Amino acid sequence: MISQADPLADIRSKVESGTPLTRDEGLRLYESPDIHTLGELANIVRERFHGRNAYYNINRHINYSNYCVLRCKFCSFYRPYPKAGSSSGTAGAGASAGTATPIEPSGDGGYELSLAEIVHLAHEAYEHGATEVHIVGGLHPKLPFSFYTDLCSGIRDACPHLHIKAFTAIEIIHFTRIAQPRLSIREVLTRLREAGMGSMPGGGAEIFDDRVHDEAFKTKVGEVEWFEVHRTAHELGIFTNATMLYGHVESPAERIGHLIKLREHQDESLRSREASFNCVVPLSFIPDGSALSHLPGPDGLADLRTLAISRLMCSNIAHIKAFWIMQTPKLAQIALNWGVDDIDGTVIYYDITKRKGEGTTHQELTVDRLTRLIVEARCQPVERDTLYRRVHRADGFWSIEGQEWKVPFDATPPAGNGSGDKGIVTLQVDGTEVTH
Ligand code: V47
């Protein structure tokens, strides 16, 4: 029964006893004006898992190409592949040339990086202490499957201990279709793992709902295939993440439905598979430049609510990440007391979303800034690797608890990452320089 004095009391007792919340309870959390109790409840789950620890990592995102066969309405990243004979575009140049010379974007903003460039970027990050590269791109119509296995093996050979977190479920399905002969999901994942892929990010999930699918990303494979890829990965012992893109054409009920599907999948993976979801990453929709740019996108309270409700609904998934690129560093920081325990990492460059007026893909937070955000939120910063193991740094080396190897690194930022770069906006936040 719902108490007049404390309308969330029944939900509180379920949260305290670790009982999964129902669809209706999730919806009541969305409808409640009591944002403070929502944060308090989400923090019960957060602290049960992690105490006051808050995680970040030293990573580098690499978006290898924005050419894509899909036309998702929420996406401002994709560019159509140039037609044969067209003078615009750099298509094909990088993939085959194997050169490390940077390729300029074409007139319409299309680009693709060569294998040599990708390995170079990964190596540069590795030399400067990164433990992870996060690699995703559009569904490129021309690159062969061997490009992606070569990409993984090239990075593994150049950077033996760099974790390669790569390819969304949608890319994996694309690879099954472009491989000659065609391959199953299991075969694609097995070959990528043999080439060096360590885990998979959670992208491409959007909202698991047919209505939303038809309205916002009709031509993209839907939830059945997304779950099939993640199920197969978990069976093979490959850990993955799971995203939810919110704040576009979906309703709160559709978000709750999405989170419950993730929870149900996780129940099964924890029960019967070798791996599972490491974290849920709720992605705040950024309308700028997309076919849905007339929509306002979520504001601060919608972000905070959704992060907290993700924590509460997915009580069997260990981590909730506020990806600061989407929610902003300030909101991600506040969310550390609303159920979130992870704010992703240094990132450095991010091409998939850009906010209006910020015409650069250089989006970076320093370790100093990441840890200050965490400490100011009264949390304990913990540097983690992709699999949430603690990273230790001492005397110019980093290592991971339980592993015998250590990796040398140079703590000075790579040349060109300074605020003097063309197009980089440097802001003063609390007296500290932050690049955006
Ligand atoms: O799949 C596309 C989303 C995703 C927009 O697993 C947009 O640790 C907001 O999955 N506004 C790719 N989001 C990013 C992603 C991710 C990011 C950080 C960490 C992890 C992880 C995964 O970005 C896409 C899509 O859902 N996206 N366009 C947009 N306009």
GROMACS .gro file of N, CA and C in nm, residues 273-363:
model
  273
  273ARG      N    1   2.603  -1.804  -1.772
  273ARG     CA    2   2.705  -1.774  -1.875
  273ARG      C    3   2.836  -1.734  -1.810
  274GLU      N    4   2.942  -1.738  -1.892
  274GLU     CA    5   3.076  -1.711  -1.836
  274GLU      C    6   3.102  -1.564  -1.809
  275ALA      N    7   3.030  -1.477  -1.879
  275ALA     CA    8   3.050  -1.333  -1.859
  275ALA      C    9   2.913  -1.265  -1.853
  276SER      N   10   2.915  -1.134  -1.830
  276SER     CA   11   2.788  -1.062  -1.809
  276SER      C   12   2.809  -0.914  -1.841
  277PHE      N   13   2.707  -0.832  -1.814
  277PHE     CA   14   2.724  -0.687  -1.832
  277PHE      C   15   2.810  -0.632  -1.718
  278ASN      N   16   2.909  -0.552  -1.753
  278ASN     CA   17   2.984  -0.482  -1.649
  278ASN      C   18   2.911  -0.359  -1.601
  279CYS      N   19   2.853  -0.284  -1.696
  279CYS     CA   20   2.788  -0.161  -1.653
  279CYS      C   21   2.677  -0.119  -1.747
  280VAL      N   22   2.589  -0.037  -1.694
  280VAL     CA   23   2.485   0.028  -1.773
  280VAL      C   24   2.530   0.172  -1.797
  281VAL      N   25   2.516   0.216  -1.922
  281VAL     CA   26   2.558   0.352  -1.958
  281VAL      C   27   2.437   0.427  -2.016
  282PRO      N   28   2.362   0.499  -1.934
  282PRO     CA   29   2.251   0.577  -1.988
  282PRO      C   30   2.306   0.699  -2.064
  283LEU      N   31   2.274   0.709  -2.193
  283LEU     CA   32   2.330   0.816  -2.277
  283LEU      C   33   2.224   0.924  -2.298
  284SER      N   34   2.258   1.046  -2.260
  284SER     CA   35   2.165   1.158  -2.270
  284SER      C   36   2.164   1.209  -2.414
  285PHE      N   37   2.048   1.209  -2.477
  285PHE     CA   38   2.039   1.246  -2.619
  285PHE      C   39   2.086   1.390  -2.642
  286ILE      N   40   2.177   1.407  -2.739
  286ILE     CA   41   2.224   1.539  -2.780
  286ILE      C   42   2.167   1.567  -2.919
  287PRO      N   43   2.066   1.656  -2.927
  287PRO     CA   44   1.995   1.672  -3.055
  287PRO      C   45   2.076   1.741  -3.165
  288ASP      N   46   2.175   1.824  -3.129
  288ASP     CA   47   2.243   1.910  -3.226
  288ASP      C   48   2.291   1.832  -3.349
  289GLY      N   49   2.250   1.879  -3.466
  289GLY     CA   50   2.299   1.823  -3.592
  289GLY      C   51   2.228   1.696  -3.636
  290SER      N   52   2.133   1.646  -3.557
  290SER     CA   53   2.063   1.523  -3.596
  290SER      C   54   1.929   1.559  -3.661
  291ALA      N   55   1.863   1.458  -3.717
  291ALA     CA   56   1.731   1.481  -3.777
  291ALA      C   57   1.625   1.508  -3.670
  292LEU      N   58   1.662   1.494  -3.545
  292LEU     CA   59   1.570   1.524  -3.434
  292LEU      C   60   1.615   1.652  -3.360
  293SER      N   61   1.681   1.741  -3.435
  293SER     CA   62   1.738   1.860  -3.369
  293SER      C   63   1.631   1.957  -3.320
  294HIS      N   64   1.505   1.935  -3.364
  294HIS     CA   65   1.397   2.021  -3.313
  294HIS      C   66   1.359   1.984  -3.169
  295LEU      N   67   1.402   1.868  -3.123
  295LEU     CA   68   1.370   1.827  -2.984
  295LEU      C   69   1.466   1.895  -2.887
  296PRO      N   70   1.419   1.919  -2.765
  296PRO     CA   71   1.506   1.992  -2.670
  296PRO      C   72   1.618   1.907  -2.610
  297GLY      N   73   1.600   1.776  -2.604
  297GLY     CA   74   1.699   1.693  -2.532
  297GLY      C   75   1.675   1.703  -2.383
  298PRO      N   76   1.725   1.607  -2.306
  298PRO     CA   77   1.699   1.606  -2.162
  298PRO      C   78   1.771   1.721  -2.089
  299ASP      N   79   1.706   1.772  -1.985
  299ASP     CA   80   1.772   1.870  -1.899
  299ASP      C   81   1.827   1.799  -1.776
  300GLY      N   82   1.884   1.880  -1.685
  300GLY     CA   83   1.957   1.822  -1.572
  300GLY      C   84   1.878   1.723  -1.488
  301LEU      N   85   1.754   1.758  -1.455
  301LEU     CA   86   1.678   1.668  -1.367
  301LEU      C   87   1.639   1.540  -1.439
  302ALA      N   88   1.613   1.550  -1.570
  302ALA     CA   89   1.583   1.427  -1.646
  302ALA      C   90   1.705   1.336  -1.647
  303ASP      N   91   1.824   1.396  -1.662
  303ASP     CA   92   1.948   1.317  -1.656
  303ASP      C   93   1.963   1.249  -1.520
  304LEU      N   94   1.947   1.330  -1.416
  304LEU     CA   95   1.969   1.279  -1.280
  304LEU      C   96   1.870   1.167  -1.245
  305ARG      N   97   1.744   1.191  -1.278
  305ARG     CA   98   1.640   1.090  -1.256
  305ARG      C   99   1.671   0.960  -1.329
  306THR      N  100   1.710   0.974  -1.456
  306THR     CA  101   1.731   0.854  -1.538
  306THR      C  102   1.851   0.774  -1.488
  307LEU      N  103   1.956   0.844  -1.448
  307LEU     CA  104   2.072   0.773  -1.393
  307LEU      C  105   2.034   0.701  -1.263
  308ALA      N  106   1.961   0.771  -1.177
  308ALA     CA  107   1.923   0.710  -1.048
  308ALA      C  108   1.828   0.592  -1.070
  309ILE      N  109   1.734   0.608  -1.162
  309ILE     CA  110   1.637   0.500  -1.186
  309ILE      C  111   1.706   0.381  -1.253
  310SER      N  112   1.806   0.408  -1.337
  310SER     CA  113   1.883   0.297  -1.396
  310SER      C  114   1.950   0.217  -1.285
  311ARG      N  115   2.004   0.289  -1.185
  311ARG     CA  116   2.069   0.220  -1.071
  311ARG      C  117   1.966   0.131  -0.997
  312LEU      N  118   1.847   0.188  -0.980
  312LEU     CA  119   1.747   0.116  -0.902
  312LEU      C  120   1.687  -0.001  -0.980
  313MET      N  121   1.664   0.017  -1.108
  313MET     CA  122   1.599  -0.091  -1.186
  313MET      C  123   1.697  -0.203  -1.219
  314CYS      N  124   1.823  -0.167  -1.244
  314CYS     CA  125   1.923  -0.269  -1.283
  314CYS      C  126   2.007  -0.307  -1.161
  315SER      N  127   1.942  -0.355  -1.059
  315SER     CA  128   2.011  -0.378  -0.932
  315SER      C  129   2.103  -0.501  -0.936
  316ASN      N  130   2.105  -0.573  -1.049
  316ASN     CA  131   2.196  -0.688  -1.061
  316ASN      C  132   2.314  -0.657  -1.155
  317ILE      N  133   2.328  -0.533  -1.197
  317ILE     CA  134   2.443  -0.494  -1.281
  317ILE      C  135   2.532  -0.404  -1.196
  318ALA      N  136   2.660  -0.439  -1.186
  318ALA     CA  137   2.743  -0.377  -1.080
  318ALA      C  138   2.761  -0.226  -1.095
  319HIS      N  139   2.778  -0.178  -1.217
  319HIS     CA  140   2.817  -0.037  -1.232
  319HIS      C  141   2.717   0.043  -1.315
  320ILE      N  142   2.700   0.170  -1.276
  320ILE     CA  143   2.624   0.266  -1.356
  320ILE      C  144   2.719   0.378  -1.393
  321LYS      N  145   2.733   0.399  -1.523
  321LYS     CA  146   2.829   0.500  -1.572
  321LYS      C  147   2.756   0.624  -1.622
  322ALA      N  148   2.801   0.742  -1.575
  322ALA     CA  149   2.759   0.868  -1.636
  322ALA      C  150   2.873   0.907  -1.729
  323PHE      N  151   2.851   0.891  -1.858
  323PHE     CA  152   2.954   0.924  -1.957
  323PHE      C  153   2.956   1.077  -1.968
  324TRP      N  154   3.061   1.140  -1.913
  324TRP     CA  155   3.058   1.285  -1.894
  324TRP      C  156   3.042   1.361  -2.026
  325ILE      N  157   3.081   1.299  -2.137
  325ILE     CA  158   3.064   1.366  -2.267
  325ILE      C  159   2.916   1.396  -2.289
  326MET      N  160   2.831   1.304  -2.250
  326MET     CA  161   2.687   1.321  -2.274
  326MET      C  162   2.620   1.403  -2.163
  327GLN      N  163   2.652   1.369  -2.037
  327GLN     CA  164   2.580   1.435  -1.927
  327GLN      C  165   2.651   1.562  -1.878
  328THR      N  166   2.768   1.590  -1.930
  328THR     CA  167   2.858   1.698  -1.888
  328THR      C  168   2.932   1.658  -1.758
  329PRO      N  169   3.054   1.710  -1.741
  329PRO     CA  170   3.129   1.675  -1.619
  329PRO      C  171   3.054   1.717  -1.492
  330LYS      N  172   2.987   1.833  -1.496
  330LYS     CA  173   2.921   1.881  -1.373
  330LYS      C  174   2.805   1.791  -1.331
  331LEU      N  175   2.725   1.750  -1.430
  331LEU     CA  176   2.612   1.663  -1.396
  331LEU      C  177   2.661   1.524  -1.355
  332ALA      N  178   2.765   1.476  -1.426
  332ALA     CA  179   2.820   1.344  -1.391
  332ALA      C  180   2.869   1.347  -1.246
  333GLN      N  181   2.928   1.457  -1.207
  333GLN     CA  182   2.976   1.470  -1.069
  333GLN      C  183   2.860   1.464  -0.970
  334ILE      N  184   2.755   1.538  -0.997
  334ILE     CA  185   2.639   1.537  -0.905
  334ILE      C  186   2.581   1.397  -0.897
  335ALA      N  187   2.578   1.329  -1.014
  335ALA     CA  188   2.517   1.196  -1.020
  335ALA      C  189   2.591   1.093  -0.935
  336LEU      N  190   2.714   1.125  -0.895
  336LEU     CA  191   2.788   1.031  -0.809
  336LEU      C  192   2.716   1.010  -0.675
  337ASN      N  193   2.627   1.103  -0.640
  337ASN     CA  194   2.545   1.083  -0.521
  337ASN      C  195   2.400   1.049  -0.557
  338TRP      N  196   2.378   1.013  -0.681
  338TRP     CA  197   2.244   0.969  -0.728
  338TRP      C  198   2.257   0.833  -0.797
  339GLY      N  199   2.340   0.745  -0.740
  339GLY     CA  200   2.345   0.607  -0.790
  339GLY      C  201   2.462   0.575  -0.881
  340VAL      N  202   2.526   0.678  -0.938
  340VAL     CA  203   2.635   0.654  -1.033
  340VAL      C  204   2.765   0.625  -0.957
  341ASP      N  205   2.847   0.532  -1.012
  341ASP     CA  206   2.976   0.504  -0.948
  341ASP      C  207   3.092   0.517  -1.045
  342ASP      N  208   3.064   0.553  -1.173
  342ASP     CA  209   3.170   0.556  -1.275
  342ASP      C  210   3.145   0.674  -1.369
  343ILE      N  211   3.253   0.747  -1.403
  343ILE     CA  212   3.233   0.861  -1.493
  343ILE      C  213   3.315   0.847  -1.622
  344ASP      N  214   3.348   0.722  -1.660
  344ASP     CA  215   3.431   0.696  -1.778
  344ASP      C  216   3.567   0.763  -1.759
  345GLY      N  217   3.629   0.811  -1.867
  345GLY     CA  218   3.769   0.847  -1.851
  345GLY      C  219   3.813   0.973  -1.922
  346THR      N  220   3.940   0.970  -1.961
  346THR     CA  221   4.001   1.089  -2.022
  346THR      C  222   3.948   1.114  -2.163
  347VAL      N  223   3.906   1.010  -2.233
  347VAL     CA  224   3.841   1.014  -2.365
  347VAL      C  225   3.931   1.074  -2.475
  348ILE      N  226   3.969   1.199  -2.460
  348ILE     CA  227   4.059   1.274  -2.549
  348ILE      C  228   3.989   1.321  -2.677
  349TYR      N  229   3.947   1.229  -2.763
  349TYR     CA  230   3.872   1.272  -2.882
  349TYR      C  231   3.743   1.194  -2.887
  350TYR      N  232   3.634   1.261  -2.925
  350TYR     CA  233   3.506   1.192  -2.938
  350TYR      C  234   3.432   1.251  -3.056
  351ASP      N  235   3.401   1.170  -3.154
  351ASP     CA  236   3.343   1.222  -3.278
  351ASP      C  237   3.192   1.203  -3.286
  352ILE      N  238   3.135   1.115  -3.207
  352ILE     CA  239   2.996   1.075  -3.230
  352ILE      C  240   2.897   1.188  -3.199
  353THR      N  241   2.926   1.263  -3.094
  353THR     CA  242   2.838   1.377  -3.065
  353THR      C  243   2.923   1.502  -3.041
  354LYS      N  244   2.872   1.613  -3.092
  354LYS     CA  245   2.935   1.742  -3.065
  354LYS      C  246   2.823   1.838  -3.030
  355ARG      N  247   2.844   1.921  -2.930
  355ARG     CA  248   2.741   2.019  -2.897
  355ARG      C  249   2.755   2.141  -2.986
  356LYS      N  250   2.641   2.205  -3.010
  356LYS     CA  251   2.637   2.323  -3.096
  356LYS      C  252   2.743   2.424  -3.054
  357GLY      N  253   2.815   2.479  -3.151
  357GLY     CA  254   2.912   2.582  -3.117
  357GLY      C  255   3.045   2.525  -3.074
  358GLU      N  256   3.053   2.396  -3.052
  358GLU     CA  257   3.180   2.336  -3.013
  358GLU      C  258   3.228   2.252  -3.130
  359GLY      N  259   3.289   2.320  -3.227
  359GLY     CA  260   3.321   2.254  -3.353
  359GLY      C  261   3.447   2.171  -3.347
  360THR      N  262   3.472   2.104  -3.239
  360THR     CA  263   3.592   2.023  -3.228
  360THR      C  264   3.558   1.886  -3.172
  361THR      N  265   3.636   1.788  -3.210
  361THR     CA  266   3.615   1.655  -3.154
  361THR      C  267   3.709   1.631  -3.037
  362HIS      N  268   3.795   1.729  -3.007
  362HIS     CA  269   3.884   1.715  -2.892
  362HIS      C  270   3.801   1.739  -2.765
  363GLN      N  271   3.770   1.632  -2.696
  363GLN     CA  272   3.690   1.641  -2.575
  363GLN      C  273   3.765   1.560  -2.470
   0.00000   0.00000   0.00000
